XYZ file of C-alpha atoms in Angstrom:
474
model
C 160.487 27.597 133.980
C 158.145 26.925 136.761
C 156.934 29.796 139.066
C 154.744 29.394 142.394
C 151.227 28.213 141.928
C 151.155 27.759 137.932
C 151.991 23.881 137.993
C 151.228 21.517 140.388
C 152.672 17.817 140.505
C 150.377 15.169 138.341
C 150.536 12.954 141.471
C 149.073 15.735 143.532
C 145.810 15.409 141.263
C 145.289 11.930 140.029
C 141.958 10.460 140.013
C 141.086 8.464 143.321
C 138.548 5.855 143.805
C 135.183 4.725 141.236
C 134.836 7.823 139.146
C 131.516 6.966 138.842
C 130.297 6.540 142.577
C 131.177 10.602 142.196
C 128.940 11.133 139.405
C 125.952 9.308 140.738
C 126.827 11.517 144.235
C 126.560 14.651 142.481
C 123.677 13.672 139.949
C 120.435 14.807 142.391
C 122.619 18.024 143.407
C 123.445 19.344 140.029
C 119.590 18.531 139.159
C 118.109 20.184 141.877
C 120.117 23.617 140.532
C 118.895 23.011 137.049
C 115.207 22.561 137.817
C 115.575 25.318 140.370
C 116.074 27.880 137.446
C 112.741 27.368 135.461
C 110.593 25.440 137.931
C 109.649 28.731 139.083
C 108.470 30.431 135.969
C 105.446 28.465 136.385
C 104.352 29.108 140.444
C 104.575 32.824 139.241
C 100.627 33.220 139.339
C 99.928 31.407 141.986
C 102.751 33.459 144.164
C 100.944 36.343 142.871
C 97.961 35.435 144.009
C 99.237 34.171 147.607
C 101.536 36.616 148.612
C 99.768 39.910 146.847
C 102.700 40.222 144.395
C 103.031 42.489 141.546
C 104.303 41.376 137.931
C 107.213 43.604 138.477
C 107.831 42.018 142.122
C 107.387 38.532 140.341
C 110.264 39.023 137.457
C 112.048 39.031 140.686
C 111.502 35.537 142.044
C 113.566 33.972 138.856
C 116.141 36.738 138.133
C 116.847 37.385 142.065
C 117.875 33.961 142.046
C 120.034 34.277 138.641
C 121.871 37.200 139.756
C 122.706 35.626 143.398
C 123.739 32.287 140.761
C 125.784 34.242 138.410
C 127.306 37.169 140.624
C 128.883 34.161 142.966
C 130.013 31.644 140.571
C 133.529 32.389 139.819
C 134.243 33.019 143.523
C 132.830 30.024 144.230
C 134.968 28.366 142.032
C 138.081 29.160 143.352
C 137.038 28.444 146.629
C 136.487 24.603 145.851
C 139.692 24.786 144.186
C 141.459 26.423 147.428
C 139.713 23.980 150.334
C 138.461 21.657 148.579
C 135.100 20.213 146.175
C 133.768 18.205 148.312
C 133.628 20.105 151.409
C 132.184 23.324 149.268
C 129.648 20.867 147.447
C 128.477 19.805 150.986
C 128.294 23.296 152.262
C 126.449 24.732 148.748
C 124.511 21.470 149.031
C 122.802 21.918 152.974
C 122.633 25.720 151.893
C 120.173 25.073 148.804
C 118.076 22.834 150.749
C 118.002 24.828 154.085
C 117.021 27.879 151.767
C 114.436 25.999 149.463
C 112.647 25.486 153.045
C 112.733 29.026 154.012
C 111.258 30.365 151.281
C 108.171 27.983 151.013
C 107.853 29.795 154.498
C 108.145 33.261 153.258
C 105.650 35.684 154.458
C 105.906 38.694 151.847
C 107.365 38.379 147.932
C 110.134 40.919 149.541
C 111.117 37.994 151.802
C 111.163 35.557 149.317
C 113.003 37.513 146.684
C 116.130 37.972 149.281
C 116.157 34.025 150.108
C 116.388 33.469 146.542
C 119.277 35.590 146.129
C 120.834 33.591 148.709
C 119.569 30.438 147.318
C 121.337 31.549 144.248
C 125.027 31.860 145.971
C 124.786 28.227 147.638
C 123.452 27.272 144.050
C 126.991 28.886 142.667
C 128.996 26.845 145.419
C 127.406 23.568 144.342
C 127.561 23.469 140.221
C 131.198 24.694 140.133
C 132.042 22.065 142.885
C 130.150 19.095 141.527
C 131.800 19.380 137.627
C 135.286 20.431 139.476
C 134.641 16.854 141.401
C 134.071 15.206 138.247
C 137.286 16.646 136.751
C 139.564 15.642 139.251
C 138.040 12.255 139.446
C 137.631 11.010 135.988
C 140.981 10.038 133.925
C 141.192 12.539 130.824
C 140.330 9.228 128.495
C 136.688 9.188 130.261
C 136.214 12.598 130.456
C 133.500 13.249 127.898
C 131.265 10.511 129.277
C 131.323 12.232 132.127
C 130.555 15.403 130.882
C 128.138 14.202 129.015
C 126.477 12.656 131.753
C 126.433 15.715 133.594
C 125.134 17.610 130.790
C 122.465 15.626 130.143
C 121.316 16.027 133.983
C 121.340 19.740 133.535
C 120.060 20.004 130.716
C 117.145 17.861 131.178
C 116.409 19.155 134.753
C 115.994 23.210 133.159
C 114.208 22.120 129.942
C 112.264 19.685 132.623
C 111.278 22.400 135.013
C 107.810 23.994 133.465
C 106.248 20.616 133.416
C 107.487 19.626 137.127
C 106.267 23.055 138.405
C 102.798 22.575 136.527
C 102.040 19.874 138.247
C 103.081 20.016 141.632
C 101.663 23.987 141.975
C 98.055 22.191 140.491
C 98.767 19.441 142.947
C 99.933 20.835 146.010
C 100.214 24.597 145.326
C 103.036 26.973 144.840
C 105.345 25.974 147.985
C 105.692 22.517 146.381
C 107.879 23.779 143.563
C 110.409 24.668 146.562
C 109.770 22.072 149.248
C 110.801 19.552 146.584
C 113.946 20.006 147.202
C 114.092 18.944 150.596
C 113.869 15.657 150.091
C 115.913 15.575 147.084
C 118.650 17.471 148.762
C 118.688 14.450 151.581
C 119.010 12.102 149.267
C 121.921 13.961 147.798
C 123.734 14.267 151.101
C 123.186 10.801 151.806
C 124.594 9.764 148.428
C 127.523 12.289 149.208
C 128.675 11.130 152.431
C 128.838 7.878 151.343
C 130.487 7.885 147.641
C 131.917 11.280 147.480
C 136.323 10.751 147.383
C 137.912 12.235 150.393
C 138.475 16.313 150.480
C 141.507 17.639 148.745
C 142.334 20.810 147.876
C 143.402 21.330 144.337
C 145.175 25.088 144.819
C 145.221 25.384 148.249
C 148.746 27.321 148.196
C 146.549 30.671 146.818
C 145.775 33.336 148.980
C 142.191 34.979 148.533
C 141.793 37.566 146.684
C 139.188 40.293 148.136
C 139.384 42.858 145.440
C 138.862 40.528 142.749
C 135.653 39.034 144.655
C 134.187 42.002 144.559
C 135.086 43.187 141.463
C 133.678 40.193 139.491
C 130.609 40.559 141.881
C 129.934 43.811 141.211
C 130.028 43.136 137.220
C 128.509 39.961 136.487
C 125.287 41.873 139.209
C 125.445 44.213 136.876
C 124.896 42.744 133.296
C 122.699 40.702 134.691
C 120.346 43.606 135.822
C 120.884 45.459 132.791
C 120.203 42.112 130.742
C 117.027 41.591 132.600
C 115.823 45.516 132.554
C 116.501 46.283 129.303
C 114.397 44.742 126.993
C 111.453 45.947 129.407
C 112.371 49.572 130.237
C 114.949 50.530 126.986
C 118.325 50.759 127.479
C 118.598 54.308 127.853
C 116.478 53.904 131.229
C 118.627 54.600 133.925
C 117.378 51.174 135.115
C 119.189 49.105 132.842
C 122.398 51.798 131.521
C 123.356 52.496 135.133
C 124.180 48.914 135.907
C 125.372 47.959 132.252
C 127.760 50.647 132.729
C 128.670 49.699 135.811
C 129.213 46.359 134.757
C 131.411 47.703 132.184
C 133.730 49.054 134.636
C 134.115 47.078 137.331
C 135.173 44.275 134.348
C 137.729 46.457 133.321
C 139.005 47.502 136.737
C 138.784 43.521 137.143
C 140.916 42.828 134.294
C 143.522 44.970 135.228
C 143.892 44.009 138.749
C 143.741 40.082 137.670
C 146.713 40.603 135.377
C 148.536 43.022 138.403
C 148.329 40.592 141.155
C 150.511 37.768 142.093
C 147.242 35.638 143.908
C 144.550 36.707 140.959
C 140.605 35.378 141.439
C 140.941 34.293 137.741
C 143.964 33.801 136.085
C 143.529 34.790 133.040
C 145.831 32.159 131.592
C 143.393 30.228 131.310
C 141.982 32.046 128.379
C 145.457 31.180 126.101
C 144.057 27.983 125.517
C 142.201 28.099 122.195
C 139.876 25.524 123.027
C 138.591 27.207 126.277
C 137.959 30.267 124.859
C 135.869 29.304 122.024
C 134.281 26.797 124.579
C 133.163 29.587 126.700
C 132.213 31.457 123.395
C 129.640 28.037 122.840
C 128.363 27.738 126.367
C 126.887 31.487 125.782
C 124.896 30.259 122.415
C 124.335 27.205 123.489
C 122.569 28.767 126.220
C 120.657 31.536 124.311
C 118.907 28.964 121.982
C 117.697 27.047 125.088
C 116.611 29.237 127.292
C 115.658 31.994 125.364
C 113.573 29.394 122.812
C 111.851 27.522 126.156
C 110.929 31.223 127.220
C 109.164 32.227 124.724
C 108.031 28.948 123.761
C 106.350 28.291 127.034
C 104.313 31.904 126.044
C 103.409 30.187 122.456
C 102.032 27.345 124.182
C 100.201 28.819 127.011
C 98.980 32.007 125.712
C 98.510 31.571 122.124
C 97.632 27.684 121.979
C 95.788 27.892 125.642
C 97.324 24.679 127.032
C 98.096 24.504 130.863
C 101.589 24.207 132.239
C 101.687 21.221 132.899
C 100.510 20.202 128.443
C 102.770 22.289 127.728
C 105.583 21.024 129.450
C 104.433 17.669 127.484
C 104.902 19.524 124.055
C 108.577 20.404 125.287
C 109.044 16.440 126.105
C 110.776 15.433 123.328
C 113.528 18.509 123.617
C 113.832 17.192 127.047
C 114.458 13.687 126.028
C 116.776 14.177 122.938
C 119.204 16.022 125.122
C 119.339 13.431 127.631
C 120.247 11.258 125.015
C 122.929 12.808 122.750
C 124.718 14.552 125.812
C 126.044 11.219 126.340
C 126.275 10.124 123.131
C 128.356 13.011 122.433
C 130.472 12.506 125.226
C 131.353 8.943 124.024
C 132.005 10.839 120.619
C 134.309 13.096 122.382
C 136.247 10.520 124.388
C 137.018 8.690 120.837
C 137.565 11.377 118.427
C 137.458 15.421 118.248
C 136.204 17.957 119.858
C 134.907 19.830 116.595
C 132.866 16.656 114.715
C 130.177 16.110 117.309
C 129.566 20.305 118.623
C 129.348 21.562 114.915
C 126.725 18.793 114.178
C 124.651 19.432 117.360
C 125.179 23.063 116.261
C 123.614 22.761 112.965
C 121.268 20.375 114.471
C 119.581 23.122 117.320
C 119.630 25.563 114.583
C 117.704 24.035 111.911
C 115.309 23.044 114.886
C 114.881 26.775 115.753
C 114.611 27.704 112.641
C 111.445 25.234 112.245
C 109.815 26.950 115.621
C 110.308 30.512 113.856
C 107.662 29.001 111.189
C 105.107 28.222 113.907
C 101.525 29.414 113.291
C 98.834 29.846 115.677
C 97.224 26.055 114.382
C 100.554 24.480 113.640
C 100.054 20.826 114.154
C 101.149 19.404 117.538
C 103.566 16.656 115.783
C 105.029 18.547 113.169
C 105.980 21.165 117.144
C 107.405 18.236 118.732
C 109.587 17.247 115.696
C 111.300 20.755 116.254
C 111.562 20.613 119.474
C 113.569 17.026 119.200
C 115.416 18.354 116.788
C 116.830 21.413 118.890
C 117.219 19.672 121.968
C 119.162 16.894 119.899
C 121.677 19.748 118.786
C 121.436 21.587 122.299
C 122.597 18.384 124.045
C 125.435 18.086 121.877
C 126.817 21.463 121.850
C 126.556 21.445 125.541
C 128.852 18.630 126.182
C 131.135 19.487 123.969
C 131.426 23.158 125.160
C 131.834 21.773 128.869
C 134.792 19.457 127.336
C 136.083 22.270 125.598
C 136.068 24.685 129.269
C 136.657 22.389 131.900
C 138.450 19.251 130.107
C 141.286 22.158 128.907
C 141.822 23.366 132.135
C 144.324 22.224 134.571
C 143.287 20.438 137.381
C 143.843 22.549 139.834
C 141.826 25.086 138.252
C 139.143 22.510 137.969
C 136.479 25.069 139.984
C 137.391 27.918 137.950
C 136.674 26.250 135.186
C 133.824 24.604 135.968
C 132.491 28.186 137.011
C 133.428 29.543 134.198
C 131.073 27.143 132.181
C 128.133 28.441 134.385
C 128.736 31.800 134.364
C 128.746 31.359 130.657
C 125.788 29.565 130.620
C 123.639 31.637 133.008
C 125.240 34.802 131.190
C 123.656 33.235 127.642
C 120.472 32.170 129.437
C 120.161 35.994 130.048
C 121.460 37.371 126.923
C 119.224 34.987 125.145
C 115.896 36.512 126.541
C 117.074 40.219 126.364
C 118.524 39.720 122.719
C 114.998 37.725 121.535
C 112.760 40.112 123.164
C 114.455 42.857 121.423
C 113.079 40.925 118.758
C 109.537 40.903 119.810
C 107.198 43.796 119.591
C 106.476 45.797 122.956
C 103.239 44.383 123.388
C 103.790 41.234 121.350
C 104.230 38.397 125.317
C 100.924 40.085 126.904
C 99.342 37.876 125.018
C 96.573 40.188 123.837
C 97.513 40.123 120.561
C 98.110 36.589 119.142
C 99.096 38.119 115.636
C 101.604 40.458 117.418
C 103.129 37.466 119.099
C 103.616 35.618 116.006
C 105.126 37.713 114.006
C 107.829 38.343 116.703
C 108.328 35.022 118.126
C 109.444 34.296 113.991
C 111.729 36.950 114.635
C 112.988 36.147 117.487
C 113.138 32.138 117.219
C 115.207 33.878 113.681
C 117.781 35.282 115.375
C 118.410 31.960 117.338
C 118.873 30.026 114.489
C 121.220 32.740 113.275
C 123.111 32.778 116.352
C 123.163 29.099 116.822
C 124.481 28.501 112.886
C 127.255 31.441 113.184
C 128.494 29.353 116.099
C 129.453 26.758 114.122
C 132.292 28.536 112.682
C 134.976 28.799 115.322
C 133.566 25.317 116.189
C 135.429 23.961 113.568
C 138.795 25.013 115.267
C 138.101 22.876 118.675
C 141.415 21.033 119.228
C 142.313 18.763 122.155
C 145.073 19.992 124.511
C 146.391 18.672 127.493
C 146.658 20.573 130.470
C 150.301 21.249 131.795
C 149.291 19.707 135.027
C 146.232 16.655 133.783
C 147.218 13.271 134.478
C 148.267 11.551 131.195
């Protein structure tokens, strides 16, 4: 049987136009978000210093701009699958840029702070629409290439962000890292107006649901506060257990009113399929070996080995480089065989990498650093393409958005998770950096748990299956 808004026809959704004018359309956007996310980490001090900001008020600059990112993201979703990718691309797309200016004009941190929240919710409009674009433009044959394309961008522009912001804050001071995007962002509208296929709506027979907006809102805000206050203050401060708590239930009130309405924000058939499930389950530890690893990595290097930002983005190079390669090597691997073969490999890959960083000493050689670091952004690349496969490849097509947001929600929620869960790891005073012994002995423990994380993943791995969507062109 076929009810209202659970199947659309295959003609309704198949591909249009040169899949891959859309990819090289949405390549600048989808980088721009990526560096946006670590590029930042770097300008910290020299915000500081220019706008009179505490460390407190500075924490604020990156995770203001993760929780606008991940409290959005599903929303956003669903509204590129209700009126369209490209038009909410375009509109995410002008937003970023028009923001990134703003703030580079900011006169107090308070100021900037609030524009990157909102920088963060035209950042959530733009991912979710540029993979949903790629979904419903690529034939399901070439659909790994083109995640893997698109993972590689990612990938490459976050790991590539330290180094970028080192050198244009030495160069042209902190504003840079934002300005940046202005020109990138034109060159990304240019590219869109001109290659982007027409605007179609994938789901545009739903009606919006309010409730569940806010709902989702209200809890992905909140783990993400509690995930960013609690390895600081302890999780019994009211800081971080008020919001984890209210994150808690306003999921569960979400839940229940997803499965008791007829229009929901997320169905939650989606999570049936096998394969999307443990994809989303991936995405997460995918995402707390990178970005928990560069974290405290960029510390190790800065810190304890004294290099500037800019050296040590160099160290991180090769991390960079091997996961622009294998994302689309993986994705070929994908298109021609399993799911499973080419994301457990990348898994065991990242984690034998990791575990190789959790041996680091304060005068570990600089080769022997960027042999590890290869090594884990070989695996990393993998594992992301496949777990973007896994989400948005299993998905029907016109719940490409959804999906697609459900891959960055997963991946901004493991970014998170994967900097509480290591510094849990570290001592309290072990990333001040007054004690280099301190640090060491908790960056082992912490780059530990990674590996542990990262090899445990490999497990329900092994059960990735290709499905086809009751609605993907076949």
């Amino acid at each position: 049987m076929t009810t209202p808004n659970t199947r659309a026809p295959a003609e309704a959704h198949a591909p249009t136009g040169n899949p891959w004018h859309t990819l090289v359309a949405v390549a600048f956007g989808v980088m721009m978000v990526g560096l946006d996310g670590t590029i930042v980490a770097v300008a910290n001090p020299a915000i500081g210093a220019g706008l009179g900001a505490s460390m407190d008020q500075l924490q604020w600059v990156l995770h203001g701009y993760l929780l606008g990112l991940a409290a959005f993201l599903v929303t956003a979703g669903r509204l590129g699958d209700r009126f369209g990718h490209r038009r909410t691309y375009t509109v995410g797309l002008v937003g970023f840029v028009a923001t990134s200016v703003v703030i580079a004009l900011a006169p107090t941190v308070a100021a900037l702070v609030a524009l990157r929240v909102l920088q963060g919710i035209f950042g959530a409009l733009l991912i979710p629409a540029a993979m949903g674009l790629l979904r419903t433009s690529f034939p399901p044959e070439k659909l790994g290439r083109a995640f893997g394309a698109a993972s590689a961008l990612i990938s490459t522009a976050t790991a590539a962000g330290p180094f970028v912001g080192g050198v244009l804050v030495d160069t042209f001071g902190w504003e840079a890292v934002f300005l940046v995007n202005l020109p990138v962002g034109i060159l990304a509208f240019a590219l869109g107006l001109r290659l982007l296929p027409p605007n179609r709506a994938t789901d545009s027979s739903t009606r919006t649901d309010p409730l569940g907006i806010v709902l989702i809102g209200l809890s992905m805000f909140g783990l993400v506060r509690a995930l960013v206050e609690g390895p600081h203050r302890g999780w019994a401060d009211p800081a971080a257990a008020l919001p984890l708590g209210g994150a808690l239930l306003a999921g569960a009130v979400f839940v229940w009113w997803q499965r008791s309405t007829d229009h929901p924000l997320l169905p939650l058939e989606l999570f049936a399929n096998r394969t999307l499930s443990i994809g989303a389950v991936l995405m997460i530890c995918m995402a707390i070996g990178l970005m928990g690893t560069l974290f405290y990595a960029t510390f190790y290097l800065q810190d304890v080995r004294g290099l500037a930002p800019a050296q040590a983005g160099l160290v991180l190079l090769p991390m960079t480089a091997m996961m622009a390669v294998t994302s689309p090597l993986a994705g070929r691997v994908l298109d021609r065989a399993s799911l499973a073969a080419p994301t457990v490999l990348g898994l065991l890959a990242a984690a034998a990498g990791v575990f190789l960083l959790s041996r680091l000493e304060q005068d570990t050689a600089v080769l022997s650093m960027t042999g590890a670091f290869a090594l884990l952004g070989a695996g990393l690349g993998a594992v992301m393409t496949g777990a973007t496969a896994a989400i948005v490849g299993s998905a029907p097509v016109r719940l490409a958005g959804v999906a697609s947001a459900l891959q960055q929600a997963a991946m901004q929620l493991g970014g998170s998770l994967g900097t509480a869960l290591l510094g849990a790891m570290m001592a309290a005073d072990a990333v001040s950096g007054t004690d280099p012994a301190v640090f060491m002995d908790g960056l082992g423990r912490a780059f530990t748990l990674a590996a542990a994380v990262l090899l445990a993943a490999a497990v329900p791995a092994l059960f990735l299956r290709r499905r086809t969507p009751v609605d993907q062109v076949v």
